[in-house]
Amino acid sequence: MEAGEEIEDGEPSTPTYKAHPPPHLPSPMRSSGVSLVLSVADLVLRFVAIGGTAGSAIAMATTSETLPFAAPFVRFRAEYSDLPTLMFFVVASSVVCAYLVLSLPASVVHVVRPGARSSRAILAFLDTVMLALLTASASAAAAIVYLAHRGSARANWLGICQQFTSFCQRITASLVGSFAAAVVLVALVFLSALSLARRA
């Protein structure tokens, strides 16, 4: 019945108004749930990165191979410590792995308190620094592994992987684990940035 409409006896009717629903507001519980999911994903990814960096460091540090033949007073043996670049790779992977282990308590705090902001910003900064360190060491080691496989005709360097097969397989697998951990660190930085952006 519209406002001002008359009824049969001639008296005006009481005006009626339609109620409009209140504007939709974001639910605090929904926002907290998304933050909790991001925090749990951060914690799980840190365990994955720990496995990748620890496995890479152990695989590289225990890599050695001795050829079954030898010349007089000469033994053909390949070890990671023969190349400073591979030693840097082991040290860098160990440092990143130790950092990830030490960052676990902060990640657990973020699961309990998804609204924490300052500690998450610090963690995102340190994650970025560790990502740069791991990427630099893995890239440098990858150049050495490439030379071990292919050699360099211009420098007259011969590849050694035809002789030291096991050595090359282990250092290659170590690099795969390291680059996988670097991808996980990228995901960690992205999750931290996304969580901080939601509270900006």
PDB file of C-alpha atoms in Angstrom:
ATOM      1  CA  MET A   1       0.000   0.000   0.000  1.00  0.00           C
ATOM      2  CA  GLU A   2       1.558   3.325  -1.107  1.00  0.00           C
ATOM      3  CA  ALA A   3       1.824   6.505   0.985  1.00  0.00           C
ATOM      4  CA  GLY A   4      -1.129   8.854   0.534  1.00  0.00           C
ATOM      5  CA  GLU A   5      -3.406   6.135  -0.903  1.00  0.00           C
ATOM      6  CA  GLU A   6      -7.000   6.381   0.284  1.00  0.00           C
ATOM      7  CA  ILE A   7      -9.015   3.453   1.541  1.00  0.00           C
ATOM      8  CA  GLU A   8     -12.659   2.821   0.772  1.00  0.00           C
ATOM      9  CA  ASP A   9     -14.116   5.020   3.543  1.00  0.00           C
ATOM     10  CA  GLY A  10     -12.114   8.032   2.264  1.00  0.00           C
ATOM     11  CA  GLU A  11      -9.555   8.250   5.075  1.00  0.00           C
ATOM     12  CA  PRO A  12      -5.861   8.313   4.087  1.00  0.00           C
ATOM     13  CA  SER A  13      -3.892   5.282   5.022  1.00  0.00           C
ATOM     14  CA  THR A  14      -0.740   5.309   7.150  1.00  0.00           C
ATOM     15  CA  PRO A  15       2.403   5.691   4.943  1.00  0.00           C
ATOM     16  CA  THR A  16       4.623   2.660   4.763  1.00  0.00           C
ATOM     17  CA  TYR A  17       8.370   2.545   4.073  1.00  0.00           C
ATOM     18  CA  LYS A  18      10.513  -0.328   2.854  1.00  0.00           C
ATOM     19  CA  ALA A  19      13.437  -1.272   5.057  1.00  0.00           C
ATOM     20  CA  HIS A  20      16.806  -1.511   3.305  1.00  0.00           C
ATOM     21  CA  PRO A  21      19.400  -4.016   4.540  1.00  0.00           C
ATOM     22  CA  PRO A  22      22.518  -2.480   6.132  1.00  0.00           C
ATOM     23  CA  PRO A  23      25.621  -2.295   3.951  1.00  0.00           C
ATOM     24  CA  HIS A  24      27.774  -5.407   3.957  1.00  0.00           C
ATOM     25  CA  LEU A  25      30.704  -5.126   6.323  1.00  0.00           C
ATOM     26  CA  PRO A  26      33.708  -7.484   6.289  1.00  0.00           C
ATOM     27  CA  SER A  27      33.481 -10.093   8.970  1.00  0.00           C
ATOM     28  CA  PRO A  28      36.308  -9.946  11.550  1.00  0.00           C
ATOM     29  CA  MET A  29      36.122 -13.704  11.941  1.00  0.00           C
ATOM     30  CA  ARG A  30      36.617 -14.196   8.197  1.00  0.00           C
ATOM     31  CA  SER A  31      39.645 -11.864   8.149  1.00  0.00           C
ATOM     32  CA  SER A  32      41.139 -13.646  11.146  1.00  0.00           C
ATOM     33  CA  GLY A  33      40.581 -17.001   9.454  1.00  0.00           C
ATOM     34  CA  VAL A  34      42.481 -15.912   6.335  1.00  0.00           C
ATOM     35  CA  SER A  35      45.361 -14.638   8.473  1.00  0.00           C
ATOM     36  CA  LEU A  36      45.464 -17.960  10.304  1.00  0.00           C
ATOM     37  CA  VAL A  37      45.653 -19.876   7.030  1.00  0.00           C
ATOM     38  CA  LEU A  38      48.534 -17.666   5.860  1.00  0.00           C
ATOM     39  CA  SER A  39      50.366 -18.190   9.149  1.00  0.00           C
ATOM     40  CA  VAL A  40      49.969 -21.968   9.023  1.00  0.00           C
ATOM     41  CA  ALA A  41      51.161 -22.015   5.405  1.00  0.00           C
ATOM     42  CA  ASP A  42      54.198 -19.955   6.454  1.00  0.00           C
ATOM     43  CA  LEU A  43      55.067 -22.481   9.161  1.00  0.00           C
ATOM     44  CA  VAL A  44      54.694 -25.473   6.845  1.00  0.00           C
ATOM     45  CA  LEU A  45      56.812 -23.858   4.121  1.00  0.00           C
ATOM     46  CA  ARG A  46      59.574 -23.163   6.624  1.00  0.00           C
ATOM     47  CA  PHE A  47      59.810 -26.867   7.412  1.00  0.00           C
ATOM     48  CA  VAL A  48      59.986 -27.605   3.682  1.00  0.00           C
ATOM     49  CA  ALA A  49      62.766 -25.038   3.211  1.00  0.00           C
ATOM     50  CA  ILE A  50      64.673 -26.469   6.168  1.00  0.00           C
ATOM     51  CA  GLY A  51      64.577 -29.890   4.535  1.00  0.00           C
ATOM     52  CA  GLY A  52      65.778 -28.489   1.211  1.00  0.00           C
ATOM     53  CA  THR A  53      68.676 -26.459   2.581  1.00  0.00           C
ATOM     54  CA  ALA A  54      69.789 -29.130   5.064  1.00  0.00           C
ATOM     55  CA  GLY A  55      69.660 -31.833   2.406  1.00  0.00           C
ATOM     56  CA  SER A  56      71.615 -29.686  -0.044  1.00  0.00           C
ATOM     57  CA  ALA A  57      74.330 -28.834   2.471  1.00  0.00           C
ATOM     58  CA  ILE A  58      74.706 -32.443   3.638  1.00  0.00           C
ATOM     59  CA  ALA A  59      74.727 -33.844   0.104  1.00  0.00           C
ATOM     60  CA  MET A  60      77.381 -31.376  -1.037  1.00  0.00           C
ATOM     61  CA  ALA A  61      79.537 -31.639   2.095  1.00  0.00           C
ATOM     62  CA  THR A  62      79.682 -35.446   1.912  1.00  0.00           C
ATOM     63  CA  THR A  63      80.403 -35.589  -1.815  1.00  0.00           C
ATOM     64  CA  SER A  64      83.671 -37.283  -2.800  1.00  0.00           C
ATOM     65  CA  GLU A  65      84.737 -39.864  -5.315  1.00  0.00           C
ATOM     66  CA  THR A  66      88.025 -41.649  -5.977  1.00  0.00           C
ATOM     67  CA  LEU A  67      88.709 -43.244  -9.321  1.00  0.00           C
ATOM     68  CA  PRO A  68      89.581 -46.964  -9.218  1.00  0.00           C
ATOM     69  CA  PHE A  69      92.887 -46.419 -11.033  1.00  0.00           C
ATOM     70  CA  ALA A  70      95.859 -44.280 -10.029  1.00  0.00           C
ATOM     71  CA  ALA A  71      99.234 -43.284 -11.407  1.00  0.00           C
ATOM     72  CA  PRO A  72     102.431 -43.592  -9.357  1.00  0.00           C
ATOM     73  CA  PHE A  73     102.245 -41.104  -6.462  1.00  0.00           C
ATOM     74  CA  VAL A  74      98.966 -39.707  -7.868  1.00  0.00           C
ATOM     75  CA  ARG A  75      95.444 -40.491  -6.731  1.00  0.00           C
ATOM     76  CA  PHE A  76      92.494 -39.169  -8.710  1.00  0.00           C
ATOM     77  CA  ARG A  77      89.949 -37.909  -6.175  1.00  0.00           C
ATOM     78  CA  ALA A  78      87.238 -35.247  -6.348  1.00  0.00           C
ATOM     79  CA  GLU A  79      85.824 -33.497  -3.272  1.00  0.00           C
ATOM     80  CA  TYR A  80      83.677 -30.442  -2.770  1.00  0.00           C
ATOM     81  CA  SER A  81      86.475 -28.828  -0.741  1.00  0.00           C
ATOM     82  CA  ASP A  82      88.645 -28.745  -3.855  1.00  0.00           C
ATOM     83  CA  LEU A  83      86.546 -25.837  -5.121  1.00  0.00           C
ATOM     84  CA  PRO A  84      86.009 -22.690  -2.967  1.00  0.00           C
ATOM     85  CA  THR A  85      82.705 -22.000  -4.735  1.00  0.00           C
ATOM     86  CA  LEU A  86      81.253 -25.290  -3.536  1.00  0.00           C
ATOM     87  CA  MET A  87      82.550 -24.587  -0.027  1.00  0.00           C
ATOM     88  CA  PHE A  88      80.749 -21.235  -0.116  1.00  0.00           C
ATOM     89  CA  PHE A  89      77.619 -23.070  -1.211  1.00  0.00           C
ATOM     90  CA  VAL A  90      77.802 -25.412   1.788  1.00  0.00           C
ATOM     91  CA  VAL A  91      78.377 -22.536   4.220  1.00  0.00           C
ATOM     92  CA  ALA A  92      75.556 -20.437   2.747  1.00  0.00           C
ATOM     93  CA  SER A  93      73.092 -23.346   2.761  1.00  0.00           C
ATOM     94  CA  SER A  94      73.997 -24.104   6.372  1.00  0.00           C
ATOM     95  CA  VAL A  95      73.493 -20.468   7.398  1.00  0.00           C
ATOM     96  CA  VAL A  96      70.091 -20.313   5.704  1.00  0.00           C
ATOM     97  CA  CYS A  97      69.071 -23.618   7.269  1.00  0.00           C
ATOM     98  CA  ALA A  98      70.100 -22.404  10.737  1.00  0.00           C
ATOM     99  CA  TYR A  99      68.158 -19.176  10.229  1.00  0.00           C
ATOM    100  CA  LEU A 100      65.028 -21.078   9.200  1.00  0.00           C
ATOM    101  CA  VAL A 101      65.252 -23.240  12.308  1.00  0.00           C
ATOM    102  CA  LEU A 102      65.627 -20.158  14.519  1.00  0.00           C
ATOM    103  CA  SER A 103      62.666 -18.498  12.782  1.00  0.00           C
ATOM    104  CA  LEU A 104      60.289 -21.322  13.671  1.00  0.00           C
ATOM    105  CA  PRO A 105      59.313 -19.880  17.097  1.00  0.00           C
ATOM    106  CA  ALA A 106      58.346 -16.572  15.472  1.00  0.00           C
ATOM    107  CA  SER A 107      56.301 -18.433  12.876  1.00  0.00           C
ATOM    108  CA  VAL A 108      54.512 -20.354  15.646  1.00  0.00           C
ATOM    109  CA  VAL A 109      53.740 -17.047  17.384  1.00  0.00           C
ATOM    110  CA  HIS A 110      52.139 -15.827  14.165  1.00  0.00           C
ATOM    111  CA  VAL A 111      49.896 -18.909  14.162  1.00  0.00           C
ATOM    112  CA  VAL A 112      48.806 -18.190  17.732  1.00  0.00           C
ATOM    113  CA  ARG A 113      48.549 -14.431  17.112  1.00  0.00           C
ATOM    114  CA  PRO A 114      47.749 -13.892  13.414  1.00  0.00           C
ATOM    115  CA  GLY A 115      47.484 -10.144  13.968  1.00  0.00           C
ATOM    116  CA  ALA A 116      51.173  -9.674  14.860  1.00  0.00           C
ATOM    117  CA  ARG A 117      52.657  -7.087  12.525  1.00  0.00           C
ATOM    118  CA  SER A 118      56.115  -5.930  13.652  1.00  0.00           C
ATOM    119  CA  SER A 119      57.598  -9.407  13.998  1.00  0.00           C
ATOM    120  CA  ARG A 120      56.158 -10.409  10.630  1.00  0.00           C
ATOM    121  CA  ALA A 121      57.790  -7.406   8.959  1.00  0.00           C
ATOM    122  CA  ILE A 122      61.166  -8.273  10.508  1.00  0.00           C
ATOM    123  CA  LEU A 123      60.778 -11.879   9.417  1.00  0.00           C
ATOM    124  CA  ALA A 124      59.931 -10.821   5.856  1.00  0.00           C
ATOM    125  CA  PHE A 125      63.086  -8.675   5.717  1.00  0.00           C
ATOM    126  CA  LEU A 126      65.308 -11.493   7.008  1.00  0.00           C
ATOM    127  CA  ASP A 127      63.673 -13.961   4.610  1.00  0.00           C
ATOM    128  CA  THR A 128      64.602 -11.653   1.739  1.00  0.00           C
ATOM    129  CA  VAL A 129      68.224 -11.455   2.910  1.00  0.00           C
ATOM    130  CA  MET A 130      68.448 -15.249   3.202  1.00  0.00           C
ATOM    131  CA  LEU A 131      66.869 -15.624  -0.229  1.00  0.00           C
ATOM    132  CA  ALA A 132      69.569 -13.402  -1.733  1.00  0.00           C
ATOM    133  CA  LEU A 133      72.336 -15.372   0.012  1.00  0.00           C
ATOM    134  CA  LEU A 134      70.967 -18.744  -1.057  1.00  0.00           C
ATOM    135  CA  THR A 135      70.383 -17.642  -4.638  1.00  0.00           C
ATOM    136  CA  ALA A 136      73.893 -16.217  -4.928  1.00  0.00           C
ATOM    137  CA  SER A 137      75.569 -19.364  -3.616  1.00  0.00           C
ATOM    138  CA  ALA A 138      73.424 -21.702  -5.706  1.00  0.00           C
ATOM    139  CA  SER A 139      74.006 -19.672  -8.873  1.00  0.00           C
ATOM    140  CA  ALA A 140      77.771 -19.660  -8.339  1.00  0.00           C
ATOM    141  CA  ALA A 141      77.779 -23.400  -7.677  1.00  0.00           C
ATOM    142  CA  ALA A 142      75.634 -23.979 -10.756  1.00  0.00           C
ATOM    143  CA  ALA A 143      78.356 -22.419 -12.930  1.00  0.00           C
ATOM    144  CA  ILE A 144      80.925 -24.848 -11.493  1.00  0.00           C
ATOM    145  CA  VAL A 145      78.601 -27.799 -12.007  1.00  0.00           C
ATOM    146  CA  TYR A 146      78.035 -26.734 -15.603  1.00  0.00           C
ATOM    147  CA  LEU A 147      81.789 -26.667 -16.217  1.00  0.00           C
ATOM    148  CA  ALA A 148      82.128 -30.064 -14.597  1.00  0.00           C
ATOM    149  CA  HIS A 149      79.574 -31.459 -17.032  1.00  0.00           C
ATOM    150  CA  ARG A 150      80.464 -29.592 -20.214  1.00  0.00           C
ATOM    151  CA  GLY A 151      83.905 -28.093 -19.713  1.00  0.00           C
ATOM    152  CA  SER A 152      85.021 -25.039 -21.683  1.00  0.00           C
ATOM    153  CA  ALA A 153      86.546 -25.327 -25.128  1.00  0.00           C
ATOM    154  CA  ARG A 154      87.840 -21.756 -25.110  1.00  0.00           C
ATOM    155  CA  ALA A 155      89.626 -22.185 -21.789  1.00  0.00           C
ATOM    156  CA  ASN A 156      90.703 -25.705 -22.738  1.00  0.00           C
ATOM    157  CA  TRP A 157      88.961 -27.136 -19.667  1.00  0.00           C
ATOM    158  CA  LEU A 158      87.684 -30.662 -19.944  1.00  0.00           C
ATOM    159  CA  GLY A 159      84.537 -31.901 -18.226  1.00  0.00           C
ATOM    160  CA  ILE A 160      85.140 -34.386 -15.423  1.00  0.00           C
ATOM    161  CA  CYS A 161      81.688 -35.903 -15.099  1.00  0.00           C
ATOM    162  CA  GLN A 162      82.467 -38.727 -17.510  1.00  0.00           C
ATOM    163  CA  GLN A 163      85.034 -39.948 -15.004  1.00  0.00           C
ATOM    164  CA  PHE A 164      83.555 -38.740 -11.692  1.00  0.00           C
ATOM    165  CA  THR A 165      79.967 -39.789 -12.350  1.00  0.00           C
ATOM    166  CA  SER A 166      78.833 -40.191  -8.749  1.00  0.00           C
ATOM    167  CA  PHE A 167      80.421 -36.891  -7.714  1.00  0.00           C
ATOM    168  CA  CYS A 168      78.597 -34.966 -10.426  1.00  0.00           C
ATOM    169  CA  GLN A 169      75.274 -36.629  -9.697  1.00  0.00           C
ATOM    170  CA  ARG A 170      75.417 -35.665  -6.024  1.00  0.00           C
ATOM    171  CA  ILE A 171      76.393 -32.048  -6.562  1.00  0.00           C
ATOM    172  CA  THR A 172      73.685 -31.702  -9.216  1.00  0.00           C
ATOM    173  CA  ALA A 173      71.060 -33.122  -6.846  1.00  0.00           C
ATOM    174  CA  SER A 174      72.314 -30.755  -4.153  1.00  0.00           C
ATOM    175  CA  LEU A 175      71.725 -27.797  -6.466  1.00  0.00           C
ATOM    176  CA  VAL A 176      68.202 -28.964  -7.247  1.00  0.00           C
ATOM    177  CA  GLY A 177      67.362 -29.012  -3.533  1.00  0.00           C
ATOM    178  CA  SER A 178      68.883 -25.574  -3.054  1.00  0.00           C
ATOM    179  CA  PHE A 179      66.942 -23.952  -5.881  1.00  0.00           C
ATOM    180  CA  ALA A 180      63.754 -25.621  -4.611  1.00  0.00           C
ATOM    181  CA  ALA A 181      64.405 -24.070  -1.192  1.00  0.00           C
ATOM    182  CA  ALA A 182      64.919 -20.693  -2.889  1.00  0.00           C
ATOM    183  CA  VAL A 183      61.485 -21.002  -4.505  1.00  0.00           C
ATOM    184  CA  VAL A 184      59.999 -21.755  -1.082  1.00  0.00           C
ATOM    185  CA  LEU A 185      61.692 -18.647   0.342  1.00  0.00           C
ATOM    186  CA  VAL A 186      60.114 -16.594  -2.439  1.00  0.00           C
ATOM    187  CA  ALA A 187      56.742 -18.000  -1.382  1.00  0.00           C
ATOM    188  CA  LEU A 188      57.487 -17.097   2.260  1.00  0.00           C
ATOM    189  CA  VAL A 189      58.290 -13.500   1.336  1.00  0.00           C
ATOM    190  CA  PHE A 190      55.090 -13.334  -0.733  1.00  0.00           C
ATOM    191  CA  LEU A 191      52.969 -14.683   2.136  1.00  0.00           C
ATOM    192  CA  SER A 192      54.483 -12.176   4.574  1.00  0.00           C
ATOM    193  CA  ALA A 193      53.868  -9.303   2.157  1.00  0.00           C
ATOM    194  CA  LEU A 194      50.291 -10.443   1.583  1.00  0.00           C
ATOM    195  CA  SER A 195      49.608 -10.698   5.304  1.00  0.00           C
ATOM    196  CA  LEU A 196      51.093  -7.231   5.941  1.00  0.00           C
ATOM    197  CA  ALA A 197      49.106  -5.743   3.058  1.00  0.00           C
ATOM    198  CA  ARG A 198      45.856  -7.025   4.561  1.00  0.00           C
ATOM    199  CA  ARG A 199      46.561  -4.950   7.684  1.00  0.00           C
ATOM    200  CA  ALA A 200      47.842  -1.835   5.950  1.00  0.00           C
TER     201      ALA A 200
END
